[in-house]
Amino acid sequence: MSKLIKKYNVPGPRYTSYPTVPYWEPESFSRGAWIDSVLHTFDQDPKQGLGLYIHLPYCESLCTFCGCHKRITKRHEVESPYIDRVLQEWKIYVALLGTRPLIQEMHLGGGTPTFFSPDNLKRLVGGILELSDRVPDADFSFEGHPNNTTREHLQALYGMGFKRVSYGVQDYNPHVQKAIHRIQPIGNVERVTQWSREIGYTSVGHDLIYGLPFQGQDHIRENIRLTRELAPDRIAFYSYAHVPWIKGNGQRGFKESDLPGSQEKGLQFELGRELLLGAGYRDVGMDHFALEGDGLYRAMAQGRLHRNFMGYTTSKTKLLLGLGISSISDSWGGFAQNVKQEGEYAELLAQGDLPVVKGHILNPEDLIIRGHILRLMCQFSTQWDESEARIIDFQAIFDNMEEMRGDGLVELGEGAIRVTPLGRPFVRNICMAFDLKLHRKKPGTRIFSMTV
Ligand SMILES: C[S@@+](CC[C@H](N)C(=O)[O-])C[C@H]1O[C@@H](n2cnc3c(N)ncnc32)[C@H](O)[C@@H]1O
Ligand code: SF4
């Protein structure tokens, strides 16, 4: 495995979308084309619930590894006007849809949703639900910060239908925590995990990261030992995405030389994966692990796993609307990203406009490739028929995979590809073979994080 990791650890997309964001074509996109693509998908089946992602961007303190879109402030007066704007954005979408939408999935992400007071979160979710209905088994979840999530937050959101929460843990070692500017005693993680269980949350997740500054394999061993004691239902085991060229000085709290090299990082991943599998977790998709009782594992086992900008999810929603600054929406036929600046967001909404600024409308080739990449990421196999073969040169894709086939990562059949168990950690590389846009135009500079 170490040899394979060394060979295949290259910069590559995470495939939460296809085309990936750097390959969106601005000329394909306009606000009108975006609205048409939303209505097209919604009108096909208004009874199919939609997904909602709400971005809550504020954090009180900056973690220097963070790749999320956030704004650091201690001024909690920002909460209320921000909620007003998100609700205004929702009102515009509901008016466009022309009927009360059904919600299948809602996720509050950030930034730090628990920066907001429990009352403000109730007002936000209450305002969303006032204009919509939810399917009976709706999946509502949020990201909590172990340092500021209170019992009141958990109680308030549980009361509104939230049953799943994930906490940013990252690493338990004080030296690593100091380097990433995130001091977080284990007692805080233990406390919020226990409260969540007492209140009735059915899935508690922990996010861990490997490849952080000063991390070694001993840290990974210790992080997983401590994680086992708290027994979260779900674990995201993320590769540290070092992308300082995108996030500016937010990530420059440590030196490049403090980061583990790519071979060491590969070993950390391998060790973490083995320990998690040994502890009874099952690997789900690329970087997620779950206990067999968790919904994410059940979704994978039943072929229902889905992937979108939120990562792996259990519901196959064709329409995902992203509200709040920087959020990305997905109508299956198109993608749209909201403005990133709060001022511009407020101005567009005040004029009654959707705050989308850039995006991509998919052409027939994009739609076919998108389907295959999604199936590879979620089901580890895909197949095609004659009608697709008339549009796509699958032989060229097979040629791109020849080396991976030789290394036992994929099996290529008549009109079909299967990722072997050995190939699962390399599914991003396998998807890259399908990424026709990437093959036609290789990026001139580093724009993606490493695949392992
Ligand atoms: C929005 S944060 C979670 C909520 C809260 N802000 C917190 O930090 O606890 C989302 C998660 O993304 C992951 N993350 C952020 N930046 C990352 C990076 N550069 N590489 C890998 N994972 C990252 C972290 O594991 C983090 O917990
Ligand atoms: S990791 Fe979480 S708390 Fe830290 S800056 Fe990023 S979003 Fe904010």
Short mmCIF file of C-alpha atoms and ligand atoms in Angstrom, two decimals:
data_model
loop_
_atom_site.label_atom_id
_atom_site.label_comp_id
_atom_site.label_asym_id
_atom_site.label_seq_id
_atom_site.Cartn_x
_atom_site.Cartn_y
_atom_site.Cartn_z
CA MET A 1 0.00 0.00 0.00
CA SER A 2 2.79 2.50 0.88
CA LYS A 3 4.23 2.15 -2.63
CA LEU A 4 0.81 2.80 -4.15
CA ILE A 5 0.27 5.84 -1.96
CA LYS A 6 3.66 7.21 -3.00
CA LYS A 7 2.82 6.66 -6.65
CA TYR A 8 -0.74 7.98 -6.69
CA ASN A 9 -0.53 10.87 -4.24
CA VAL A 10 -0.87 13.71 -6.74
CA PRO A 11 -2.87 16.97 -6.81
CA GLY A 12 -6.47 16.18 -7.71
CA PRO A 13 -10.09 17.32 -7.24
CA ARG A 14 -12.30 16.02 -4.41
CA TYR A 15 -15.16 15.61 -6.90
CA THR A 16 -17.92 17.14 -4.85
CA SER A 17 -18.99 18.33 -8.32
CA TYR A 18 -18.28 17.66 -11.97
CA PRO A 19 -17.14 19.84 -13.65
CA THR A 20 -14.98 20.88 -10.70
CA VAL A 21 -15.17 24.56 -9.77
CA PRO A 22 -11.95 25.68 -11.58
CA TYR A 23 -13.41 24.22 -14.80
CA TRP A 24 -16.73 26.00 -14.69
CA GLU A 25 -17.30 27.93 -17.92
CA PRO A 26 -18.54 31.46 -17.17
CA GLU A 27 -19.93 31.78 -20.71
CA SER A 28 -22.36 28.90 -20.05
CA PHE A 29 -23.84 30.70 -17.03
CA SER A 30 -26.28 33.52 -16.34
CA ARG A 31 -28.74 34.16 -13.51
CA GLY A 32 -31.60 33.40 -15.94
CA ALA A 33 -30.06 30.11 -17.10
CA TRP A 34 -29.56 29.14 -13.44
CA ILE A 35 -33.20 29.83 -12.57
CA ASP A 36 -34.35 27.84 -15.64
CA SER A 37 -32.23 24.86 -14.57
CA VAL A 38 -33.63 24.98 -11.01
CA LEU A 39 -37.22 25.09 -12.30
CA HIS A 40 -36.53 22.35 -14.82
CA THR A 41 -35.41 19.93 -12.09
CA PHE A 42 -38.03 21.05 -9.56
CA ASP A 43 -40.95 20.84 -12.01
CA GLN A 44 -39.95 17.32 -13.09
CA ASP A 45 -40.90 16.06 -9.63
CA PRO A 46 -42.02 18.69 -7.10
CA LYS A 47 -42.76 15.89 -4.62
CA GLN A 48 -39.10 14.88 -4.51
CA GLY A 49 -37.66 16.65 -1.50
CA LEU A 50 -34.85 19.12 -1.99
CA GLY A 51 -31.63 19.63 -0.07
CA LEU A 52 -30.79 22.88 1.70
CA TYR A 53 -27.32 23.95 2.72
CA ILE A 54 -27.09 27.05 4.89
CA HIS A 55 -23.68 28.65 5.32
CA LEU A 56 -23.14 30.38 8.67
CA PRO A 57 -19.74 32.01 8.18
CA TYR A 58 -18.68 33.44 11.54
CA CYS A 59 -16.03 32.08 13.93
CA GLU A 60 -14.69 33.75 17.06
CA SER A 61 -11.12 32.63 16.48
CA LEU A 62 -9.08 31.68 13.41
CA CYS A 63 -7.73 28.13 13.09
CA THR A 64 -4.67 28.47 10.89
CA PHE A 65 -5.28 25.24 8.92
CA CYS A 66 -8.83 26.15 7.91
CA GLY A 67 -9.87 25.97 4.27
CA CYS A 68 -13.51 26.99 4.82
CA HIS A 69 -15.03 30.35 3.89
CA LYS A 70 -15.32 32.15 7.23
CA ARG A 71 -15.18 35.54 8.85
CA ILE A 72 -13.54 35.98 12.23
CA THR A 73 -15.37 38.24 14.65
CA LYS A 74 -16.38 38.41 18.29
CA ARG A 75 -19.22 40.82 17.52
CA HIS A 76 -22.38 38.79 17.87
CA GLU A 77 -24.52 41.67 16.57
CA VAL A 78 -23.78 40.24 13.09
CA GLU A 79 -26.06 37.25 13.78
CA SER A 80 -29.47 38.81 13.41
CA PRO A 81 -29.00 40.77 10.13
CA TYR A 82 -27.33 37.72 8.58
CA ILE A 83 -30.33 35.54 9.41
CA ASP A 84 -32.68 38.15 7.96
CA ARG A 85 -30.75 37.97 4.67
CA VAL A 86 -30.68 34.19 4.50
CA LEU A 87 -34.45 34.15 5.07
CA GLN A 88 -34.88 36.79 2.35
CA GLU A 89 -32.87 34.58 -0.04
CA TRP A 90 -35.09 31.61 0.83
CA LYS A 91 -38.20 33.73 0.20
CA ILE A 92 -36.92 34.55 -3.31
CA TYR A 93 -36.36 30.87 -4.10
CA VAL A 94 -39.76 29.84 -2.74
CA ALA A 95 -41.45 32.52 -4.87
CA LEU A 96 -39.60 31.24 -7.95
CA LEU A 97 -40.62 27.63 -7.25
CA GLY A 98 -44.22 28.81 -7.02
CA THR A 99 -45.25 26.35 -4.31
CA ARG A 100 -44.26 25.24 -0.79
CA PRO A 101 -41.17 23.10 -1.36
CA LEU A 102 -40.62 19.80 0.43
CA ILE A 103 -37.35 19.50 2.31
CA GLN A 104 -35.52 16.19 2.38
CA GLU A 105 -32.25 17.35 3.87
CA MET A 106 -31.01 20.46 5.66
CA HIS A 107 -27.46 21.11 6.76
CA LEU A 108 -26.09 24.06 8.70
CA GLY A 109 -22.40 24.45 7.92
CA GLY A 110 -19.74 27.03 8.32
CA GLY A 111 -17.81 28.76 9.67
CA THR A 112 -19.39 27.88 12.96
CA PRO A 113 -23.16 27.44 13.20
CA THR A 114 -22.85 27.34 17.01
CA PHE A 115 -21.41 30.88 16.91
CA PHE A 116 -25.11 31.84 16.64
CA SER A 117 -27.26 31.84 19.76
CA PRO A 118 -29.80 29.02 20.17
CA ASP A 119 -32.63 31.56 19.79
CA ASN A 120 -31.21 32.90 16.53
CA LEU A 121 -30.79 29.36 15.16
CA LYS A 122 -34.42 28.68 16.07
CA ARG A 123 -35.48 31.83 14.23
CA LEU A 124 -33.47 30.78 11.19
CA VAL A 125 -34.80 27.22 10.99
CA GLY A 126 -38.30 28.34 11.96
CA GLY A 127 -38.26 30.90 9.13
CA ILE A 128 -37.19 28.24 6.62
CA LEU A 129 -39.89 25.81 7.75
CA GLU A 130 -42.58 28.46 7.75
CA LEU A 131 -42.45 28.52 3.94
CA SER A 132 -41.90 24.79 3.35
CA ASP A 133 -42.80 21.26 4.44
CA ARG A 134 -40.49 18.40 5.24
CA VAL A 135 -40.58 14.77 4.20
CA PRO A 136 -41.26 12.44 7.16
CA ASP A 137 -37.72 11.03 7.30
CA ALA A 138 -35.94 14.35 6.64
CA ASP A 139 -32.23 14.43 7.54
CA PHE A 140 -31.36 17.63 9.42
CA SER A 141 -27.77 18.07 10.57
CA PHE A 142 -25.30 20.71 11.67
CA GLU A 143 -21.64 21.32 12.39
CA GLY A 144 -20.87 22.11 16.01
CA HIS A 145 -17.67 23.51 17.48
CA PRO A 146 -16.79 21.52 20.64
CA ASN A 147 -15.55 24.71 22.32
CA ASN A 148 -18.80 26.65 22.03
CA THR A 149 -21.66 24.18 21.54
CA THR A 150 -23.96 24.37 24.55
CA ARG A 151 -26.67 22.05 25.78
CA GLU A 152 -29.13 24.80 24.81
CA HIS A 153 -27.88 24.74 21.19
CA LEU A 154 -28.33 20.99 21.05
CA GLN A 155 -31.73 21.11 22.67
CA ALA A 156 -32.97 23.94 20.42
CA LEU A 157 -31.94 22.23 17.18
CA TYR A 158 -33.13 18.80 18.31
CA GLY A 159 -36.51 20.38 19.02
CA MET A 160 -36.60 21.53 15.37
CA GLY A 161 -35.86 18.09 13.93
CA PHE A 162 -32.05 17.92 13.91
CA LYS A 163 -30.86 14.37 14.68
CA ARG A 164 -27.29 14.48 13.43
CA VAL A 165 -24.35 16.60 14.49
CA SER A 166 -20.66 16.58 13.57
CA TYR A 167 -17.90 18.12 15.68
CA GLY A 168 -14.56 19.46 14.51
CA VAL A 169 -11.97 17.54 16.55
CA GLN A 170 -8.92 17.64 14.21
CA ASP A 171 -6.17 16.50 16.64
CA TYR A 172 -5.91 16.02 20.41
CA ASN A 173 -2.21 16.81 20.77
CA PRO A 174 -1.47 20.16 22.52
CA HIS A 175 1.59 20.87 20.33
CA VAL A 176 -0.41 20.35 17.11
CA GLN A 177 -3.34 22.31 18.56
CA LYS A 178 -1.03 25.22 19.31
CA ALA A 179 0.37 25.19 15.76
CA ILE A 180 -3.11 25.27 14.21
CA HIS A 181 -4.30 27.85 16.73
CA ARG A 182 -7.06 25.70 18.08
CA ILE A 183 -6.76 24.84 21.75
CA GLN A 184 -9.48 22.31 22.44
CA PRO A 185 -9.28 20.09 25.52
CA ILE A 186 -10.64 16.57 25.10
CA GLY A 187 -13.11 17.32 27.92
CA ASN A 188 -14.94 19.70 25.57
CA VAL A 189 -15.34 17.01 22.91
CA GLU A 190 -16.42 14.47 25.53
CA ARG A 191 -18.99 16.86 26.98
CA VAL A 192 -20.70 17.75 23.69
CA THR A 193 -20.64 14.12 22.52
CA GLN A 194 -22.33 13.02 25.74
CA TRP A 195 -24.92 15.82 25.69
CA SER A 196 -25.81 14.96 22.09
CA ARG A 197 -26.44 11.35 23.06
CA GLU A 198 -28.45 12.27 26.16
CA ILE A 199 -30.66 14.59 24.12
CA GLY A 200 -31.33 11.92 21.49
CA TYR A 201 -29.14 12.69 18.48
CA THR A 202 -28.93 9.46 16.49
CA SER A 203 -25.64 10.22 14.77
CA VAL A 204 -22.68 12.01 16.33
CA GLY A 205 -19.70 12.57 14.05
CA HIS A 206 -16.10 13.62 14.73
CA ASP A 207 -13.85 15.24 12.10
CA LEU A 208 -10.20 14.20 12.35
CA ILE A 209 -7.39 15.43 10.11
CA TYR A 210 -4.07 13.82 9.17
CA GLY A 211 -1.12 15.64 7.60
CA LEU A 212 -1.34 18.65 9.97
CA PRO A 213 1.82 20.50 11.06
CA PHE A 214 3.99 18.51 13.51
CA GLN A 215 1.75 15.44 13.23
CA GLY A 216 3.41 12.03 13.21
CA GLN A 217 2.04 8.50 13.23
CA ASP A 218 2.06 8.47 17.04
CA HIS A 219 -0.39 11.35 17.01
CA ILE A 220 -2.70 9.46 14.68
CA ARG A 221 -2.52 6.39 16.92
CA GLU A 222 -3.35 8.49 19.98
CA ASN A 223 -6.13 10.44 18.23
CA ILE A 224 -7.82 7.22 17.22
CA ARG A 225 -7.36 5.65 20.65
CA LEU A 226 -9.12 8.64 22.23
CA THR A 227 -11.75 8.69 19.50
CA ARG A 228 -12.54 5.02 20.16
CA GLU A 229 -13.23 5.85 23.80
CA LEU A 230 -15.86 8.41 22.77
CA ALA A 231 -17.20 6.06 20.05
CA PRO A 232 -18.70 8.57 17.57
CA ASP A 233 -21.09 6.96 15.07
CA ARG A 234 -19.32 8.56 12.14
CA ILE A 235 -15.78 9.76 11.53
CA ALA A 236 -14.53 12.01 8.76
CA PHE A 237 -10.81 11.30 8.42
CA TYR A 238 -9.72 14.21 6.24
CA SER A 239 -6.44 14.72 4.48
CA TYR A 240 -5.16 18.15 5.46
CA ALA A 241 -5.79 20.24 2.35
CA HIS A 242 -2.92 22.69 2.29
CA VAL A 243 -4.15 25.32 -0.13
CA PRO A 244 -2.51 28.57 1.01
CA TRP A 245 -2.69 29.98 -2.52
CA ILE A 246 -6.48 30.15 -2.18
CA LYS A 247 -6.97 31.14 1.41
CA GLY A 248 -4.27 33.80 1.78
CA ASN A 249 -2.65 34.29 5.16
CA GLY A 250 -5.33 32.29 6.98
CA GLN A 251 -3.18 29.20 6.65
CA ARG A 252 0.23 30.78 7.26
CA GLY A 253 0.38 30.15 10.97
CA PHE A 254 3.18 27.59 10.53
CA LYS A 255 6.02 26.91 8.16
CA GLU A 256 5.91 24.56 5.17
CA SER A 257 8.73 22.59 6.81
CA ASP A 258 6.49 21.88 9.84
CA LEU A 259 4.21 19.77 7.63
CA PRO A 260 4.74 16.02 7.26
CA GLY A 261 6.05 15.04 3.81
CA SER A 262 3.78 13.28 1.35
CA GLN A 263 5.18 9.82 2.14
CA GLU A 264 4.70 10.32 5.89
CA LYS A 265 1.21 11.65 5.21
CA GLY A 266 0.44 8.52 3.19
CA LEU A 267 1.59 6.38 6.12
CA GLN A 268 -0.58 8.38 8.50
CA PHE A 269 -3.60 7.73 6.31
CA GLU A 270 -2.82 4.03 6.05
CA LEU A 271 -2.33 3.69 9.81
CA GLY A 272 -5.50 5.65 10.60
CA ARG A 273 -7.54 3.60 8.17
CA GLU A 274 -6.27 0.31 9.60
CA LEU A 275 -6.95 1.40 13.17
CA LEU A 276 -10.45 2.59 12.33
CA LEU A 277 -11.29 -0.62 10.46
CA GLY A 278 -9.82 -2.60 13.37
CA ALA A 279 -12.04 -0.65 15.76
CA GLY A 280 -15.19 -1.79 13.93
CA TYR A 281 -15.71 1.20 11.65
CA ARG A 282 -16.53 0.56 8.00
CA ASP A 283 -15.14 2.75 5.26
CA VAL A 284 -17.76 4.72 3.43
CA GLY A 285 -16.76 6.41 0.23
CA MET A 286 -13.38 8.06 0.29
CA ASP A 287 -12.64 9.63 3.64
CA HIS A 288 -15.56 8.68 5.85
CA PHE A 289 -15.91 5.83 8.34
CA ALA A 290 -19.07 4.79 10.13
CA LEU A 291 -20.35 2.18 12.55
CA GLU A 292 -22.66 -0.33 10.91
CA GLY A 293 -25.69 1.14 12.68
CA ASP A 294 -25.06 4.63 11.26
CA GLY A 295 -27.26 5.94 8.45
CA LEU A 296 -24.27 6.68 6.22
CA TYR A 297 -23.11 3.07 6.29
CA ARG A 298 -26.66 1.82 5.71
CA ALA A 299 -27.02 4.20 2.75
CA MET A 300 -23.84 2.81 1.21
CA ALA A 301 -24.85 -0.79 1.81
CA GLN A 302 -28.23 -0.12 0.18
CA GLY A 303 -26.73 1.77 -2.79
CA ARG A 304 -28.30 5.09 -1.68
CA LEU A 305 -25.09 6.98 -0.95
CA HIS A 306 -24.90 10.37 -2.63
CA ARG A 307 -22.21 13.04 -2.89
CA ASN A 308 -22.56 16.78 -3.31
CA PHE A 309 -20.92 19.96 -2.02
CA MET A 310 -21.62 18.85 1.55
CA GLY A 311 -19.59 15.67 0.95
CA TYR A 312 -21.21 12.23 1.33
CA THR A 313 -24.93 12.26 2.15
CA THR A 314 -27.66 9.68 2.58
CA SER A 315 -30.36 11.25 0.39
CA LYS A 316 -30.28 11.50 -3.35
CA THR A 317 -31.62 14.99 -3.80
CA LYS A 318 -31.37 16.28 -7.37
CA LEU A 319 -31.87 19.85 -6.25
CA LEU A 320 -29.61 21.31 -3.58
CA LEU A 321 -30.05 24.98 -2.78
CA GLY A 322 -27.21 26.71 -0.97
CA LEU A 323 -28.14 29.78 1.07
CA GLY A 324 -25.77 32.32 2.60
CA ILE A 325 -22.47 33.81 1.41
CA SER A 326 -20.22 31.56 -0.70
CA SER A 327 -22.75 28.67 -0.74
CA ILE A 328 -22.91 26.51 -3.84
CA SER A 329 -26.21 25.25 -5.26
CA ASP A 330 -26.67 22.28 -7.55
CA SER A 331 -29.70 21.75 -9.81
CA TRP A 332 -28.20 18.63 -11.43
CA GLY A 333 -28.19 20.51 -14.76
CA GLY A 334 -26.19 23.40 -13.32
CA PHE A 335 -24.13 24.80 -10.44
CA ALA A 336 -24.22 28.30 -8.99
CA GLN A 337 -22.13 29.93 -6.31
CA ASN A 338 -23.26 32.84 -4.15
CA VAL A 339 -21.19 35.99 -3.69
CA LYS A 340 -18.57 35.76 -0.96
CA GLN A 341 -18.76 39.32 0.37
CA GLU A 342 -21.43 40.13 2.93
CA GLY A 343 -21.96 43.65 1.54
CA GLU A 344 -22.59 42.43 -1.99
CA TYR A 345 -24.83 39.63 -0.67
CA ALA A 346 -26.96 42.19 1.20
CA GLU A 347 -27.13 44.55 -1.81
CA LEU A 348 -28.30 41.90 -4.28
CA LEU A 349 -30.95 40.64 -1.88
CA ALA A 350 -32.16 44.16 -1.21
CA GLN A 351 -32.78 44.51 -4.96
CA GLY A 352 -34.76 41.24 -4.90
CA ASP A 353 -32.07 39.35 -6.87
CA LEU A 354 -30.64 35.93 -6.15
CA PRO A 355 -27.07 36.51 -4.94
CA VAL A 356 -25.50 34.04 -7.41
CA VAL A 357 -22.43 35.31 -9.24
CA LYS A 358 -20.77 32.42 -10.97
CA GLY A 359 -21.64 28.94 -12.09
CA HIS A 360 -21.78 26.41 -14.86
CA ILE A 361 -24.61 24.92 -16.92
CA LEU A 362 -23.82 21.32 -17.85
CA ASN A 363 -23.77 20.17 -21.50
CA PRO A 364 -24.72 16.58 -22.51
CA GLU A 365 -21.11 15.36 -22.19
CA ASP A 366 -20.76 16.93 -18.71
CA LEU A 367 -23.99 15.24 -17.59
CA ILE A 368 -22.79 11.80 -18.63
CA ILE A 369 -19.35 12.20 -17.03
CA ARG A 370 -20.97 13.64 -13.90
CA GLY A 371 -23.10 10.50 -13.51
CA HIS A 372 -20.09 8.18 -13.83
CA ILE A 373 -17.93 10.13 -11.38
CA LEU A 374 -20.79 10.19 -8.87
CA ARG A 375 -21.31 6.42 -9.14
CA LEU A 376 -17.58 5.75 -8.81
CA MET A 377 -17.36 7.93 -5.69
CA CYS A 378 -20.47 6.43 -4.08
CA GLN A 379 -20.81 2.86 -5.37
CA PHE A 380 -17.26 2.15 -6.55
CA SER A 381 -18.48 0.97 -9.94
CA THR A 382 -20.16 2.33 -13.04
CA GLN A 383 -21.44 1.12 -16.40
CA TRP A 384 -22.61 2.63 -19.67
CA ASP A 385 -24.58 1.71 -22.78
CA GLU A 386 -24.34 2.31 -26.53
CA SER A 387 -26.14 5.67 -26.40
CA GLU A 388 -23.45 7.09 -24.09
CA ALA A 389 -20.65 5.46 -26.06
CA ARG A 390 -21.76 7.47 -29.09
CA ILE A 391 -21.00 10.70 -27.19
CA ILE A 392 -18.01 9.73 -25.01
CA ASP A 393 -14.78 8.03 -26.06
CA PHE A 394 -14.70 5.40 -23.29
CA GLN A 395 -11.67 3.72 -24.88
CA ALA A 396 -9.64 6.86 -24.11
CA ILE A 397 -10.84 6.62 -20.50
CA PHE A 398 -9.79 2.94 -20.36
CA ASP A 399 -6.40 3.99 -21.73
CA ASN A 400 -6.09 6.56 -18.92
CA MET A 401 -6.72 3.73 -16.43
CA GLU A 402 -4.31 1.17 -17.82
CA GLU A 403 -1.68 1.72 -15.15
CA MET A 404 -4.25 1.62 -12.34
CA ARG A 405 -5.61 -1.63 -13.77
CA GLY A 406 -2.08 -3.06 -13.76
CA ASP A 407 -1.73 -2.05 -10.10
CA GLY A 408 -4.99 -3.81 -9.21
CA LEU A 409 -6.96 -0.66 -8.37
CA VAL A 410 -9.69 -1.15 -11.00
CA GLU A 411 -11.24 -3.94 -13.04
CA LEU A 412 -12.28 -2.96 -16.56
CA GLY A 413 -15.09 -4.91 -18.22
CA GLU A 414 -17.39 -4.62 -21.24
CA GLY A 415 -18.92 -1.16 -20.73
CA ALA A 416 -18.16 -1.21 -17.02
CA ILE A 417 -15.56 -0.31 -14.41
CA ARG A 418 -15.26 -1.59 -10.85
CA VAL A 419 -13.00 -0.16 -8.17
CA THR A 420 -11.35 -3.00 -6.23
CA PRO A 421 -11.11 -2.87 -2.41
CA LEU A 422 -7.41 -2.01 -2.89
CA GLY A 423 -8.39 0.87 -5.17
CA ARG A 424 -10.89 2.52 -2.79
CA PRO A 425 -8.44 4.97 -1.17
CA PHE A 426 -7.48 6.04 -4.71
CA VAL A 427 -10.99 6.69 -6.00
CA ARG A 428 -10.12 10.36 -6.65
CA ASN A 429 -7.33 9.24 -9.00
CA ILE A 430 -9.72 6.84 -10.71
CA CYS A 431 -12.28 9.61 -11.23
CA MET A 432 -9.53 11.78 -12.72
CA ALA A 433 -9.34 9.29 -15.61
CA PHE A 434 -12.97 10.24 -16.42
CA ASP A 435 -12.39 13.97 -16.04
CA LEU A 436 -12.32 14.96 -19.69
CA LYS A 437 -12.07 18.67 -18.87
CA LEU A 438 -8.93 18.04 -16.80
CA HIS A 439 -7.40 15.96 -19.60
CA ARG A 440 -8.08 18.62 -22.22
CA LYS A 441 -6.56 21.41 -20.17
CA LYS A 442 -4.14 20.55 -17.37
CA PRO A 443 -3.97 23.29 -14.74
CA GLY A 444 -0.95 25.55 -15.23
CA THR A 445 -0.54 26.09 -11.47
CA ARG A 446 -1.43 24.05 -8.35
CA ILE A 447 -5.18 24.39 -7.84
CA PHE A 448 -6.05 21.09 -6.14
CA SER A 449 -4.99 19.46 -2.88
CA MET A 450 -3.21 16.07 -2.87
CA THR A 451 -5.39 12.99 -3.45
CA VAL A 452 -4.22 11.11 -0.33
C1 LIG B 1 -16.71 24.26 9.21
S1 LIG B 1 -15.63 23.20 10.07
C2 LIG B 1 -16.62 22.44 11.38
C3 LIG B 1 -17.34 23.33 12.38
C4 LIG B 1 -16.51 24.24 13.25
N1 LIG B 1 -16.17 25.42 12.51
C5 LIG B 1 -15.29 23.58 13.79
O1 LIG B 1 -14.20 23.91 13.32
O2 LIG B 1 -15.43 22.76 14.69
C6 LIG B 1 -15.61 21.87 8.93
C7 LIG B 1 -14.51 20.85 9.01
O3 LIG B 1 -13.71 20.96 7.83
C8 LIG B 1 -12.44 20.41 8.07
N2 LIG B 1 -11.43 21.26 7.46
C9 LIG B 1 -11.35 22.60 7.49
N3 LIG B 1 -10.26 23.03 6.83
C10 LIG B 1 -9.62 21.92 6.37
C11 LIG B 1 -8.44 21.70 5.61
N4 LIG B 1 -7.67 22.71 5.19
N5 LIG B 1 -8.11 20.42 5.29
C12 LIG B 1 -8.89 19.38 5.70
N6 LIG B 1 -10.01 19.53 6.43
C13 LIG B 1 -10.37 20.78 6.76
C14 LIG B 1 -12.26 20.31 9.57
O4 LIG B 1 -12.15 18.96 9.96
C15 LIG B 1 -13.51 20.97 10.13
O5 LIG B 1 -13.95 20.31 11.28
S1 SF4 B 2 -11.95 25.15 11.50
FE1 SF4 B 2 -14.00 25.76 12.08
S2 SF4 B 2 -13.72 27.19 13.83
FE2 SF4 B 2 -11.76 27.00 12.83
S3 SF4 B 2 -11.68 28.76 11.45
FE3 SF4 B 2 -12.42 26.97 10.26
S4 SF4 B 2 -14.60 27.07 10.35
FE4 SF4 B 2 -13.81 28.44 11.96
#
